[in-house]
Amino acid sequence: MPLKIKYTVVLFFLVLIICTTGNTQTTEQNFDCLKIDNQGLLKQSFDSFEKDLFHHYKFNNDTIKTYQTFLNEVYSLSINLRELPSKNSIQLARIYKKKATDRNSLWVLLSQYDEELIASQNTTTPKANQQKEGEVLTFNYRGGFIQCLKNNSNSEGFKDIVNTLELDGNVSPSLIAQRLHDLPRDEFNTHEVKSFIAFDIYYSILLVIEKAFG
């Protein structure tokens, strides 16, 4: 084979490898963590959350202003929880609440969450738990969904928030809302951060107040 043709063939394969690698990396970075739920409950919940948000604040399509206003009202404790949530979002919150005894659910018993941390340090197996009336629930920061959000995010600030919460899940949504609100604009306006806000802030609040809606 002539030398010129050899170089052409080698160059072709190099370009092909680079393009393939680039496409793979883009796919990994753009993975939608809402799709890890085969039943579609995560996607349904996120859509219901955004519908509630944009209907309530009426900032047209200004996503950042809508989300940041919501977070501002959460951490300033001025949010109107009587008007914001829809019946659909309340029903979805109740579904998550019923699943809270499952270690793989989005919310788990706080006592179980603490036991699992101790167990991971002592290499012992945590006991199974049954939800008791009035027992505190916490978002499962060590679960597959939140880990997916963290691993797919390019925001070091967001990852730092999650890492902190993995060690202590008993943190007020208002404090979490303030830290999220203060993320740089380019880090804030991402699908991972918005998904986190939907579940860890919005639905965590609804799990607490859902009984007030009859």
CSV table of C-alpha atoms in Angstrom, one decimal:
chain,number,residue,atom,x,y,z
A,1,MET,CA,0.0,0.0,0.0
A,2,PRO,CA,1.4,3.4,-1.0
A,3,LEU,CA,2.6,5.6,1.9
A,4,LYS,CA,0.1,8.4,1.1
A,5,ILE,CA,-2.8,5.9,1.2
A,6,LYS,CA,-1.6,4.5,4.6
A,7,TYR,CA,-1.6,8.0,6.1
A,8,THR,CA,-5.1,8.7,4.8
A,9,VAL,CA,-6.4,5.4,6.3
A,10,VAL,CA,-4.8,6.1,9.6
A,11,LEU,CA,-6.1,9.7,9.7
A,12,PHE,CA,-9.6,8.4,8.9
A,13,PHE,CA,-9.6,6.1,11.8
A,14,LEU,CA,-8.2,8.7,14.2
A,15,VAL,CA,-11.0,11.1,13.2
A,16,LEU,CA,-13.6,8.3,13.7
A,17,ILE,CA,-12.3,7.4,17.2
A,18,ILE,CA,-12.3,11.1,18.2
A,19,CYS,CA,-15.8,11.6,17.0
A,20,THR,CA,-17.1,8.4,18.7
A,21,THR,CA,-15.4,9.4,22.0
A,22,GLY,CA,-16.8,12.9,21.8
A,23,ASN,CA,-20.3,11.6,21.2
A,24,THR,CA,-20.0,9.1,24.1
A,25,GLN,CA,-18.9,11.8,26.5
A,26,THR,CA,-21.7,14.1,25.5
A,27,THR,CA,-24.2,11.3,26.0
A,28,GLU,CA,-22.9,10.6,29.5
A,29,GLN,CA,-22.9,14.3,30.5
A,30,ASN,CA,-26.5,14.8,29.2
A,31,PHE,CA,-28.0,11.7,30.9
A,32,ASP,CA,-31.4,12.4,32.4
A,33,CYS,CA,-31.5,10.9,35.9
A,34,LEU,CA,-35.3,11.1,35.8
A,35,LYS,CA,-35.1,8.2,33.4
A,36,ILE,CA,-33.7,5.7,36.0
A,37,ASP,CA,-37.3,5.2,37.1
A,38,ASN,CA,-38.9,2.7,34.8
A,39,GLN,CA,-42.4,3.5,36.0
A,40,GLY,CA,-42.0,7.2,35.0
A,41,LEU,CA,-42.9,8.5,38.5
A,42,LEU,CA,-39.8,10.7,38.7
A,43,LYS,CA,-40.6,12.4,35.4
A,44,GLN,CA,-44.2,12.8,36.3
A,45,SER,CA,-43.3,14.4,39.6
A,46,PHE,CA,-40.8,16.8,38.1
A,47,ASP,CA,-43.3,17.9,35.5
A,48,SER,CA,-46.0,18.4,38.1
A,49,PHE,CA,-43.5,20.5,40.2
A,50,GLU,CA,-42.6,22.8,37.3
A,51,LYS,CA,-46.2,23.2,36.4
A,52,ASP,CA,-47.0,24.3,39.9
A,53,LEU,CA,-44.1,26.6,40.0
A,54,PHE,CA,-44.7,28.4,36.7
A,55,HIS,CA,-48.5,28.6,37.4
A,56,HIS,CA,-47.9,30.2,40.8
A,57,TYR,CA,-45.2,32.7,40.1
A,58,LYS,CA,-46.2,33.7,36.6
A,59,PHE,CA,-42.8,34.9,35.4
A,60,ASN,CA,-43.5,33.5,31.9
A,61,ASN,CA,-40.6,31.4,30.8
A,62,ASP,CA,-38.0,33.0,33.1
A,63,THR,CA,-36.8,29.8,34.6
A,64,ILE,CA,-34.0,31.2,36.8
A,65,LYS,CA,-36.2,33.9,38.3
A,66,THR,CA,-39.0,31.4,38.9
A,67,TYR,CA,-36.7,28.9,40.7
A,68,GLN,CA,-34.8,31.5,42.7
A,69,THR,CA,-38.0,33.2,43.8
A,70,PHE,CA,-39.2,29.8,45.1
A,71,LEU,CA,-36.0,29.2,46.9
A,72,ASN,CA,-36.0,32.7,48.4
A,73,GLU,CA,-39.5,32.2,49.8
A,74,VAL,CA,-38.5,28.8,51.2
A,75,TYR,CA,-35.4,30.0,53.1
A,76,SER,CA,-37.2,33.3,54.2
A,77,LEU,CA,-40.2,31.2,55.3
A,78,SER,CA,-42.6,33.3,53.3
A,79,ILE,CA,-43.8,30.7,50.9
A,80,ASN,CA,-47.6,30.3,50.5
A,81,LEU,CA,-48.1,26.5,50.8
A,82,ARG,CA,-51.8,26.8,50.6
A,83,GLU,CA,-51.8,28.1,47.1
A,84,LEU,CA,-48.6,26.6,45.5
A,85,PRO,CA,-49.1,22.8,45.4
A,86,SER,CA,-51.6,21.2,43.1
A,87,LYS,CA,-53.7,18.2,44.0
A,88,ASN,CA,-51.6,16.1,41.6
A,89,SER,CA,-48.3,17.0,43.4
A,90,ILE,CA,-49.9,16.3,46.8
A,91,GLN,CA,-51.0,12.8,45.6
A,92,LEU,CA,-47.5,12.2,44.3
A,93,ALA,CA,-46.0,13.2,47.7
A,94,ARG,CA,-48.3,10.7,49.4
A,95,ILE,CA,-47.0,7.9,47.1
A,96,TYR,CA,-43.5,8.7,48.1
A,97,LYS,CA,-44.5,8.7,51.7
A,98,LYS,CA,-45.9,5.2,51.5
A,99,LYS,CA,-42.7,4.0,50.0
A,100,ALA,CA,-40.5,5.5,52.8
A,101,THR,CA,-39.8,2.1,54.5
A,102,ASP,CA,-37.9,0.9,51.4
A,103,ARG,CA,-34.2,1.6,51.6
A,104,ASN,CA,-34.2,2.3,47.9
A,105,SER,CA,-36.9,5.0,48.0
A,106,LEU,CA,-36.3,8.7,47.6
A,107,TRP,CA,-37.2,9.3,51.2
A,108,VAL,CA,-36.3,7.0,54.1
A,109,LEU,CA,-36.8,7.1,57.9
A,110,LEU,CA,-34.2,9.4,59.5
A,111,SER,CA,-33.5,6.8,62.1
A,112,GLN,CA,-32.8,4.2,59.4
A,113,TYR,CA,-30.6,6.8,57.5
A,114,ASP,CA,-28.5,7.3,60.7
A,115,GLU,CA,-28.3,3.5,61.3
A,116,GLU,CA,-27.0,2.9,57.8
A,117,LEU,CA,-24.2,5.5,58.2
A,118,ILE,CA,-23.1,3.8,61.5
A,119,ALA,CA,-23.4,0.4,59.9
A,120,SER,CA,-21.2,1.4,56.9
A,121,GLN,CA,-18.6,2.4,59.4
A,122,ASN,CA,-18.9,-0.7,61.6
A,123,THR,CA,-19.5,-3.1,58.6
A,124,THR,CA,-22.7,-4.4,60.3
A,125,THR,CA,-26.1,-4.8,58.7
A,126,PRO,CA,-28.8,-2.2,59.6
A,127,LYS,CA,-32.1,-3.5,60.9
A,128,ALA,CA,-35.3,-3.3,58.8
A,129,ASN,CA,-37.6,-0.5,59.8
A,130,GLN,CA,-41.3,0.0,59.7
A,131,GLN,CA,-42.6,3.6,59.6
A,132,LYS,CA,-44.3,4.7,62.8
A,133,GLU,CA,-46.8,7.5,63.0
A,134,GLY,CA,-45.0,10.9,63.2
A,135,GLU,CA,-41.6,9.4,62.5
A,136,VAL,CA,-39.3,11.9,60.7
A,137,LEU,CA,-38.4,11.2,57.1
A,138,THR,CA,-35.3,12.4,55.2
A,139,PHE,CA,-34.3,12.6,51.6
A,140,ASN,CA,-32.2,9.6,50.6
A,141,TYR,CA,-29.0,11.5,49.7
A,142,ARG,CA,-27.1,8.2,49.4
A,143,GLY,CA,-29.7,6.7,47.0
A,144,GLY,CA,-29.3,6.0,43.3
A,145,PHE,CA,-31.2,9.0,42.1
A,146,ILE,CA,-29.3,11.7,44.1
A,147,GLN,CA,-26.0,10.0,43.3
A,148,CYS,CA,-26.9,10.1,39.6
A,149,LEU,CA,-27.6,13.9,39.9
A,150,LYS,CA,-24.3,14.5,41.7
A,151,ASN,CA,-22.2,12.4,39.3
A,152,ASN,CA,-23.7,14.0,36.2
A,153,SER,CA,-23.4,17.6,37.5
A,154,ASN,CA,-20.5,19.8,36.6
A,155,SER,CA,-21.1,22.1,39.6
A,156,GLU,CA,-18.6,21.7,42.4
A,157,GLY,CA,-20.8,23.8,44.6
A,158,PHE,CA,-23.8,21.5,44.1
A,159,LYS,CA,-21.6,18.4,44.7
A,160,ASP,CA,-20.3,19.9,47.9
A,161,ILE,CA,-23.9,20.4,49.1
A,162,VAL,CA,-24.8,16.8,48.4
A,163,ASN,CA,-21.6,15.5,50.0
A,164,THR,CA,-22.5,17.4,53.2
A,165,LEU,CA,-26.0,16.1,53.2
A,166,GLU,CA,-24.8,12.5,52.7
A,167,LEU,CA,-23.3,12.7,56.2
A,168,ASP,CA,-26.2,14.4,57.9
A,169,GLY,CA,-29.6,14.3,56.2
A,170,ASN,CA,-31.4,16.1,59.0
A,171,VAL,CA,-31.1,19.6,57.6
A,172,SER,CA,-33.9,22.1,57.2
A,173,PRO,CA,-35.1,22.7,53.6
A,174,SER,CA,-34.7,26.4,54.2
A,175,LEU,CA,-30.9,26.1,54.8
A,176,ILE,CA,-30.5,23.9,51.7
A,177,ALA,CA,-32.6,26.3,49.7
A,178,GLN,CA,-30.3,29.2,50.7
A,179,ARG,CA,-27.2,27.3,49.6
A,180,LEU,CA,-28.8,26.3,46.3
A,181,HIS,CA,-29.9,29.9,45.7
A,182,ASP,CA,-26.4,31.2,46.0
A,183,LEU,CA,-24.9,28.9,43.4
A,184,PRO,CA,-23.4,30.7,40.4
A,185,ARG,CA,-25.9,31.3,37.7
A,186,ASP,CA,-24.3,28.9,35.2
A,187,GLU,CA,-24.2,26.1,37.8
A,188,PHE,CA,-27.7,26.9,39.1
A,189,ASN,CA,-29.4,26.7,35.7
A,190,THR,CA,-28.9,23.0,35.1
A,191,HIS,CA,-31.2,20.0,35.0
A,192,GLU,CA,-29.4,18.3,37.9
A,193,VAL,CA,-29.9,21.3,40.3
A,194,LYS,CA,-33.5,21.8,39.2
A,195,SER,CA,-34.3,18.1,39.7
A,196,PHE,CA,-32.7,18.3,43.2
A,197,ILE,CA,-34.8,21.4,44.0
A,198,ALA,CA,-38.0,19.6,42.9
A,199,PHE,CA,-37.5,16.6,45.1
A,200,ASP,CA,-35.3,17.6,48.0
A,201,ILE,CA,-37.0,20.9,48.6
A,202,TYR,CA,-40.5,20.9,47.1
A,203,TYR,CA,-41.6,17.3,47.7
A,204,SER,CA,-39.8,17.1,51.0
A,205,ILE,CA,-42.0,20.0,52.1
A,206,LEU,CA,-45.2,18.4,50.7
A,207,LEU,CA,-44.5,15.1,52.6
A,208,VAL,CA,-44.7,17.1,55.8
A,209,ILE,CA,-47.8,19.1,55.0
A,210,GLU,CA,-49.8,16.7,52.8
A,211,LYS,CA,-52.2,15.8,55.7
A,212,ALA,CA,-53.4,19.4,55.8
A,213,PHE,CA,-54.9,18.9,52.3
A,214,GLY,CA,-57.4,16.3,53.4
